[in-house]
Tab-separated table of C-alpha atoms in Angstrom:
chain	number	residue	atom	x	y	z
A	71	MET	CA	37.456	44.881	85.357
A	72	LYS	CA	39.260	45.566	88.614
A	73	LYS	CA	42.260	43.839	87.148
A	74	LEU	CA	42.218	46.147	84.147
A	75	ILE	CA	41.997	49.280	86.286
A	76	LEU	CA	44.955	48.089	88.402
A	77	SER	CA	46.939	47.426	85.262
A	78	LEU	CA	46.219	50.899	83.893
A	79	SER	CA	47.267	52.457	87.206
A	80	ILE	CA	50.622	50.714	87.086
A	81	VAL	CA	51.192	51.935	83.520
A	82	SER	CA	50.248	55.483	84.558
A	83	LEU	CA	52.662	55.532	87.511
A	84	SER	CA	55.467	54.177	85.381
A	85	ALA	CA	54.865	56.858	82.779
A	86	VAL	CA	55.022	59.633	85.406
A	87	ALA	CA	58.245	58.256	86.891
A	88	PHE	CA	59.734	58.014	83.431
A	89	ALA	CA	58.650	61.567	82.678
A	90	GLN	CA	60.424	62.890	85.745
A	91	LYS	CA	63.585	60.921	84.960
A	92	SER	CA	63.314	62.436	81.503
A	93	GLU	CA	63.438	65.911	83.086
A	94	VAL	CA	66.756	64.978	84.706
A	95	ALA	CA	68.003	63.694	81.367
A	96	GLU	CA	66.931	66.909	79.627
A	97	ALA	CA	68.626	68.993	82.297
A	98	LYS	CA	71.811	66.983	81.810
A	99	LYS	CA	71.538	67.447	78.062
A	100	SER	CA	71.331	71.220	78.526
A	101	TRP	CA	74.360	71.155	80.818
A	102	ASP	CA	76.404	68.972	78.449
A	103	LEU	CA	75.464	71.251	75.550
A	104	PHE	CA	76.585	74.307	77.498
A	105	GLN	CA	79.916	72.716	78.347
A	106	ALA	CA	80.491	71.767	74.720
A	107	MET	CA	79.339	75.040	73.136
A	108	SER	CA	79.946	77.770	75.737
A	109	GLN	CA	83.142	79.027	74.100
A	110	THR	CA	81.536	79.424	70.666
A	111	GLN	CA	78.198	80.926	71.748
A	112	ASN	CA	77.437	84.449	72.897
A	113	LEU	CA	76.260	85.302	76.402
A	114	LYS	CA	72.591	85.483	75.452
A	115	LYS	CA	72.588	81.999	73.903
A	116	ASN	CA	74.504	80.485	76.820
A	117	LEU	CA	72.075	81.974	79.327
A	118	GLU	CA	69.117	80.696	77.304
A	119	ASN	CA	70.491	77.133	77.321
A	120	LEU	CA	71.277	77.237	81.031
A	121	ASN	CA	67.886	78.685	81.953
A	122	LYS	CA	66.225	76.014	79.869
A	123	GLY	CA	68.152	73.379	81.786
A	124	LEU	CA	67.159	74.985	85.090
A	125	GLY	CA	63.537	74.723	84.000
A	126	HIS	CA	63.964	70.947	83.748
A	127	THR	CA	65.502	70.821	87.222
A	128	ASP	CA	62.504	72.798	88.564
A	129	LEU	CA	60.266	69.916	87.520
A	130	ALA	CA	62.690	67.196	88.617
A	131	ILE	CA	63.186	68.500	92.161
A	132	ALA	CA	59.440	69.062	92.589
A	133	HIS	CA	58.481	65.445	91.978
A	134	GLU	CA	58.442	62.733	94.623
A	135	LYS	CA	60.324	60.283	92.409
A	136	THR	CA	63.367	62.483	91.782
A	137	LYS	CA	63.420	65.238	94.407
A	138	ASN	CA	65.504	63.139	96.791
A	139	THR	CA	68.108	62.060	94.267
A	140	PRO	CA	71.390	63.993	94.069
A	141	GLU	CA	71.730	64.377	90.297
A	142	PRO	CA	69.014	66.994	89.635
A	143	TRP	CA	70.270	69.065	92.557
A	144	ALA	CA	73.876	68.819	91.360
A	145	LEU	CA	72.806	69.826	87.844
A	146	ARG	CA	70.837	72.718	89.293
A	147	ALA	CA	73.893	73.839	91.263
A	148	SER	CA	76.094	73.560	88.162
A	149	MET	CA	73.823	75.573	85.887
A	150	ALA	CA	72.780	78.214	88.397
A	151	SER	CA	76.400	78.799	89.434
A	152	ALA	CA	77.429	79.054	85.768
A	153	ILE	CA	74.820	81.794	85.227
A	154	ALA	CA	76.029	83.574	88.376
A	155	LEU	CA	79.534	83.571	86.925
A	156	LEU	CA	78.659	84.420	83.323
A	157	ASP	CA	76.081	87.163	83.815
A	158	THR	CA	78.275	90.191	84.378
A	159	VAL	CA	75.545	92.489	83.031
A	160	ASP	CA	72.612	91.809	85.362
A	161	VAL	CA	73.965	91.840	88.926
A	162	ALA	CA	70.541	91.033	90.404
A	163	ASN	CA	70.198	87.939	88.218
A	164	SER	CA	73.750	86.836	88.967
A	165	THR	CA	73.161	87.205	92.702
A	166	ALA	CA	69.814	85.378	92.565
A	167	LYS	CA	71.344	82.462	90.665
A	168	GLN	CA	74.212	82.364	93.153
A	169	LYS	CA	71.687	81.929	95.969
A	170	MET	CA	69.896	79.215	93.994
A	171	ALA	CA	73.198	77.421	93.414
A	172	GLU	CA	74.144	77.636	97.091
A	173	GLU	CA	70.826	76.095	98.125
A	174	ALA	CA	71.231	73.349	95.518
A	175	ILE	CA	74.767	72.609	96.707
A	176	VAL	CA	73.523	72.077	100.261
A	177	LYS	CA	70.814	69.670	99.061
A	178	ALA	CA	73.069	67.821	96.606
A	179	THR	CA	75.740	67.355	99.280
A	180	GLU	CA	73.151	66.025	101.714
A	181	LEU	CA	71.795	63.483	99.200
A	182	ASP	CA	75.061	62.418	97.535
A	183	LYS	CA	75.917	59.597	99.930
A	184	LYS	CA	78.088	57.793	97.378
A	185	GLY	CA	80.009	60.889	96.285
A	186	GLU	CA	78.940	60.489	92.657
A	187	GLN	CA	78.327	64.232	92.300
A	188	LYS	CA	81.324	65.491	94.276
A	189	ASP	CA	83.101	66.916	91.207
A	190	ASN	CA	80.007	68.785	90.027
A	191	ILE	CA	79.441	70.139	93.532
A	192	ALA	CA	83.069	71.241	93.812
A	193	ASN	CA	82.937	72.985	90.423
A	194	ALA	CA	79.732	74.780	91.392
A	195	LYS	CA	81.437	76.086	94.523
A	196	ILE	CA	84.344	77.377	92.437
A	197	ASN	CA	81.908	79.087	90.050
A	198	ILE	CA	80.238	80.841	92.967
A	199	GLN	CA	83.545	81.996	94.417
A	200	ASN	CA	84.673	83.305	91.025
A	201	ALA	CA	81.311	84.986	90.436
A	202	ILE	CA	81.522	86.881	93.720
A	203	GLN	CA	85.173	87.756	93.140
A	204	GLY	CA	84.358	89.041	89.651
A	205	ARG	CA	81.654	91.305	91.063
A	206	GLY	CA	84.113	92.645	93.609
A	207	ILE	CA	86.792	93.376	91.020
A	208	ARG	CA	84.284	95.101	88.725
A	209	ALA	CA	83.028	97.239	91.604
A	210	TYR	CA	86.606	98.144	92.541
A	211	ASN	CA	87.477	99.064	88.954
A	212	LYS	CA	84.417	101.329	88.898
A	213	LYS	CA	85.762	102.923	92.103
A	214	ASP	CA	82.741	101.697	94.037
A	215	TYR	CA	85.059	100.778	96.886
A	216	ALA	CA	82.358	100.341	99.546
A	217	THR	CA	80.580	97.701	97.442
A	218	ALA	CA	83.884	96.053	96.556
A	219	TYR	CA	84.745	95.794	100.246
A	220	GLN	CA	81.390	94.172	101.065
A	221	ILE	CA	81.860	91.637	98.274
A	222	PHE	CA	85.431	90.715	99.222
A	223	ALA	CA	84.353	90.432	102.864
A	224	GLU	CA	81.595	88.021	101.755
A	225	ILE	CA	84.218	85.816	100.111
A	226	THR	CA	86.309	85.702	103.290
A	227	GLU	CA	83.229	84.546	105.206
A	228	LYS	CA	82.700	81.725	102.716
A	229	ASN	CA	86.397	80.861	102.520
A	230	PRO	CA	88.177	82.039	105.692
A	231	SER	CA	91.560	80.770	104.492
A	232	ASP	CA	91.668	82.908	101.329
A	233	THR	CA	94.420	85.388	102.194
A	234	SER	CA	94.159	87.250	98.881
A	235	MET	CA	90.539	88.168	99.558
A	236	TYR	CA	91.378	89.513	103.038
A	237	LEU	CA	94.005	91.653	101.325
A	238	ASN	CA	91.508	92.824	98.686
A	239	ALA	CA	88.988	93.572	101.424
A	240	GLY	CA	91.602	95.608	103.288
A	241	VAL	CA	92.586	97.642	100.226
A	242	ALA	CA	88.947	98.308	99.259
A	243	ALA	CA	88.066	99.227	102.845
A	244	LYS	CA	90.906	101.744	103.011
A	245	GLN	CA	89.900	103.257	99.673
A	246	SER	CA	86.305	103.624	100.881
A	247	GLY	CA	87.379	105.295	104.115
A	248	ASN	CA	86.417	102.308	106.255
A	249	TYR	CA	89.720	102.443	108.114
A	250	ALA	CA	88.788	100.139	110.984
A	251	ALA	CA	87.904	97.382	108.489
A	252	ALA	CA	91.151	98.009	106.606
A	253	VAL	CA	93.179	97.516	109.802
A	254	LYS	CA	91.246	94.370	110.689
A	255	ASN	CA	91.790	92.777	107.279
A	256	PHE	CA	95.480	93.699	106.980
A	257	GLN	CA	96.093	92.247	110.440
A	258	LYS	CA	94.165	89.121	109.449
A	259	VAL	CA	96.381	88.556	106.399
A	260	ALA	CA	99.455	88.977	108.591
A	261	GLU	CA	98.168	86.243	110.917
A	262	PHE	CA	98.658	83.759	108.079
A	263	GLY	CA	102.385	84.505	108.076
A	264	VAL	CA	102.536	85.581	104.430
A	265	PRO	CA	105.810	87.161	103.194
A	266	GLU	CA	104.156	90.607	103.251
A	267	SER	CA	103.111	90.285	106.914
A	268	LYS	CA	105.512	92.909	108.232
A	269	ASN	CA	104.552	95.534	105.644
A	270	LEU	CA	100.845	94.879	106.207
A	271	LEU	CA	101.230	95.320	109.957
A	272	LEU	CA	103.127	98.560	109.399
A	273	GLU	CA	100.344	99.723	107.076
A	274	ALA	CA	97.697	98.843	109.688
A	275	ILE	CA	99.612	100.786	112.349
A	276	ASN	CA	100.019	103.758	110.024
A	277	ILE	CA	96.243	103.812	109.406
A	278	GLN	CA	95.626	103.723	113.150
A	279	LEU	CA	97.965	106.680	113.622
A	280	VAL	CA	97.165	108.820	110.579
A	281	ASN	CA	93.552	108.050	109.733
A	282	LEU	CA	92.050	106.848	113.001
A	283	LYS	CA	94.347	108.992	115.172
A	284	ASP	CA	94.285	106.244	117.783
A	285	THR	CA	97.751	106.072	119.347
A	286	ALA	CA	96.580	103.596	121.995
A	287	ALA	CA	95.432	101.119	119.347
A	288	ALA	CA	98.613	101.702	117.331
A	289	MET	CA	100.788	101.064	120.377
A	290	ALA	CA	98.873	97.847	121.113
A	291	SER	CA	99.410	96.764	117.499
A	292	ILE	CA	103.128	97.506	117.764
A	293	ASP	CA	103.405	95.475	120.965
A	294	GLN	CA	101.683	92.595	119.177
A	295	ALA	CA	103.911	92.967	116.108
A	296	LEU	CA	107.062	92.940	118.250
A	297	THR	CA	106.121	89.489	119.591
A	298	LYS	CA	106.426	88.249	115.990
A	299	PHE	CA	109.175	90.592	114.771
A	300	LYS	CA	111.267	90.903	117.891
A	301	ASP	CA	113.197	94.185	118.261
A	302	ASP	CA	112.443	95.029	114.627
A	303	PRO	CA	113.768	98.565	113.943
A	304	ASP	CA	110.717	99.641	111.916
A	305	PHE	CA	108.290	98.813	114.711
A	306	VAL	CA	110.661	100.163	117.363
A	307	GLY	CA	111.012	103.370	115.330
A	308	THR	CA	107.256	103.826	115.127
A	309	GLN	CA	106.973	103.077	118.826
A	310	THR	CA	109.610	105.767	119.488
A	311	ASP	CA	107.618	108.288	117.434
A	312	ILE	CA	104.490	107.549	119.466
A	313	TYR	CA	106.344	107.937	122.745
A	314	ILE	CA	107.705	111.290	121.528
A	315	LEU	CA	104.229	112.351	120.346
A	316	ARG	CA	102.833	111.509	123.761
A	317	GLY	CA	105.670	113.263	125.530
A	318	GLU	CA	106.759	109.963	127.101
A	319	ILE	CA	110.408	110.527	126.241
A	320	GLU	CA	111.779	108.643	129.245
A	321	LYS	CA	109.887	105.493	128.276
A	322	SER	CA	111.244	105.721	124.748
A	323	GLN	CA	114.811	106.253	125.907
A	324	ALA	CA	114.580	103.430	128.446
A	325	SER	CA	113.331	101.066	125.730
A	326	LEU	CA	116.066	102.102	123.278
A	327	ASN	CA	118.825	101.878	125.885
A	328	LYS	CA	117.770	98.302	126.634
A	329	LEU	CA	117.974	97.479	122.938
A	330	ILE	CA	121.402	99.107	122.636
A	331	ALA	CA	122.634	97.164	125.664
A	332	LYS	CA	121.481	93.977	123.967
A	333	ASP	CA	122.861	94.898	120.527
A	334	PRO	CA	125.265	97.890	120.722
A	335	ASN	CA	126.223	97.621	117.051
A	336	LYS	CA	122.702	98.263	115.742
A	337	ALA	CA	123.001	101.716	114.151
A	338	ILE	CA	119.254	102.323	113.950
A	339	TYR	CA	118.848	102.170	117.732
A	340	HIS	CA	121.487	104.882	118.228
A	341	PHE	CA	119.814	106.938	115.514
A	342	LEU	CA	116.408	106.621	117.200
A	343	LEU	CA	117.868	107.617	120.548
A	344	GLY	CA	119.262	110.736	118.858
A	345	GLU	CA	115.766	111.359	117.482
A	346	THR	CA	114.270	111.437	120.988
A	347	TYR	CA	116.388	114.513	121.728
A	348	TYR	CA	116.294	116.133	118.296
A	349	LYS	CA	112.494	115.986	117.992
A	350	GLN	CA	112.201	117.576	121.408
A	351	ALA	CA	114.469	120.349	120.108
A	352	LEU	CA	112.150	120.849	117.128
A	353	SER	CA	109.197	121.083	119.484
A	354	VAL	CA	110.998	123.755	121.515
A	355	GLN	CA	111.796	125.597	118.285
A	356	SER	CA	108.075	125.667	117.410
A	357	GLU	CA	107.355	126.999	120.876
A	358	ARG	CA	110.043	129.672	120.463
A	359	GLN	CA	108.528	130.868	117.177
A	360	LYS	CA	105.350	131.809	119.033
A	361	VAL	CA	107.183	134.011	121.548
A	362	ASP	CA	106.922	137.762	121.132
A	363	ALA	CA	110.300	139.138	119.977
A	364	LYS	CA	110.176	141.650	122.822
A	365	LYS	CA	110.289	138.859	125.385
A	366	VAL	CA	114.047	138.457	125.040
A	367	LYS	CA	114.599	136.540	128.259
A	368	GLU	CA	111.957	133.922	127.453
A	369	TYR	CA	113.220	133.658	123.860
A	370	ASN	CA	116.817	133.143	124.977
A	371	ALA	CA	115.797	130.533	127.529
A	372	LEU	CA	114.051	128.494	124.847
A	373	THR	CA	117.054	128.917	122.536
A	374	ALA	CA	119.346	127.543	125.238
A	375	LYS	CA	116.986	124.636	125.896
A	376	MET	CA	116.835	123.829	122.198
A	377	GLY	CA	120.626	123.967	121.904
A	378	ALA	CA	121.077	121.633	124.864
A	379	LEU	CA	118.738	119.051	123.318
A	380	ILE	CA	120.546	119.273	119.982
A	381	ASP	CA	123.877	118.746	121.754
A	382	LYS	CA	122.466	115.642	123.435
A	383	SER	CA	121.300	114.197	120.121
A	384	LEU	CA	124.610	114.670	118.329
A	385	PRO	CA	126.670	111.827	119.918
A	386	TYR	CA	123.966	109.290	119.092
A	387	TYR	CA	123.750	110.393	115.466
A	388	LYS	CA	127.548	110.267	115.193
A	389	LYS	CA	127.586	106.752	116.622
A	390	ALA	CA	124.884	105.709	114.170
A	391	GLN	CA	126.981	107.079	111.297
A	392	GLU	CA	130.059	105.292	112.575
A	393	LEU	CA	128.178	101.988	112.598
A	394	ASP	CA	126.416	102.575	109.270
A	395	PRO	CA	128.253	105.224	107.187
A	396	LYS	CA	125.885	104.841	104.213
A	397	ALA	CA	122.642	105.517	106.088
A	398	THR	CA	121.263	108.627	104.373
A	399	HIS	CA	118.695	109.275	107.135
A	400	THR	CA	121.542	109.646	109.647
A	401	LEU	CA	123.528	111.954	107.360
A	402	GLU	CA	120.416	114.084	106.759
A	403	ALA	CA	119.928	114.417	110.516
A	404	LEU	CA	123.584	115.338	111.049
A	405	LYS	CA	123.432	117.930	108.258
A	406	GLN	CA	120.487	119.611	109.986
A	407	ILE	CA	122.231	119.476	113.361
A	408	TYR	CA	125.340	121.173	111.954
A	409	ALA	CA	123.147	123.807	110.303
A	410	PHE	CA	121.547	124.569	113.676
A	411	LYS	CA	124.958	124.826	115.284
A	412	ASN	CA	126.376	126.942	112.437
A	413	ASP	CA	129.166	124.372	112.080
A	414	THR	CA	129.912	125.117	108.422
A	415	LYS	CA	132.873	122.750	108.125
A	416	SER	CA	130.971	119.709	109.450
A	417	TYR	CA	127.904	120.703	107.428
A	418	GLU	CA	129.877	120.771	104.153
A	419	GLU	CA	131.599	117.464	104.924
A	420	THR	CA	128.277	115.796	105.656
A	421	LYS	CA	126.641	117.285	102.572
A	422	LYS	CA	129.512	115.982	100.430
A	423	LEU	CA	129.020	112.461	101.827
A	424	LEU	CA	125.299	112.660	101.072
A	425	ASP	CA	125.878	113.912	97.526
A	426	GLU	CA	128.315	111.068	96.842
A	427	LEU	CA	125.849	108.465	98.118
A	428	GLN	CA	123.019	109.876	96.030
A	429	LYS	CA	125.137	109.712	92.871
A	430	LYS	CA	125.582	105.943	93.267
């Protein structure tokens, strides 16, 4: 009798083990069916098949005989990540399935000592990345820029080498008014040395100046940019503007004179040096406009000061034009200078040059 009971116990255990292996087989069947039919079935049917397969993995990963084998976990990761990607209607469901897939990936990777499930694990990771990216793009298209930024930032945390997602995060952050995050992400993209690095750094600096109104941070960013783009005229020009804004004209002129000494044929440096005087003249002009017309002496003193600054700017603008005759920004500056000085002949000559360039 004891023998019979032992025999029945063995049969019972074998049946349970087989049943659990059957759950893995059923899960795989659901996954194979999805892969074969996903293009011809609607979303509802695909989700039904995948959820059915997940139900089989629930049972398989709960049982002692199969919970420590990699296949049910890999199947779970595959199906949950596919739902996360496909379900563009129910964000909560997509996000929940993403979390389920991520947990399954960790377990499958831990158990897959032989690497038999590496392709399924890799595909599940791609599904998750695409699911998150899709949510971000949809949020951005709906002009929910704050949510889009959070989503793109999540992707960069999961894949810190994805330059496109740092760029997306930066754009979404700027659109949402999160300017500090925009600067951080644009600078991060530039660190990768992408072809757009210079423009992204200039954009970050512009945000610091215009939106954050932080000239100290902008100047620090320029200093950093100039280590990568040595003596670059765009960064030097912005640096000059900040010096002028701060009233640190001598620093600006000292910096530009050093650059001219190093490269005297660089027209932009001569132009910028002219700007340091001309913009001071404009500032004096603004000051003069506030003076009561009855205060003739004060008014005349400011007029003389303005004229002296304009006279100082002129040789540098002329040199810039000599070195680069087709630079419209230099011709525009000269035209304004001649207008100030009532030099009609030079004004008309400069205007003619500008008109000819603009026709081309």
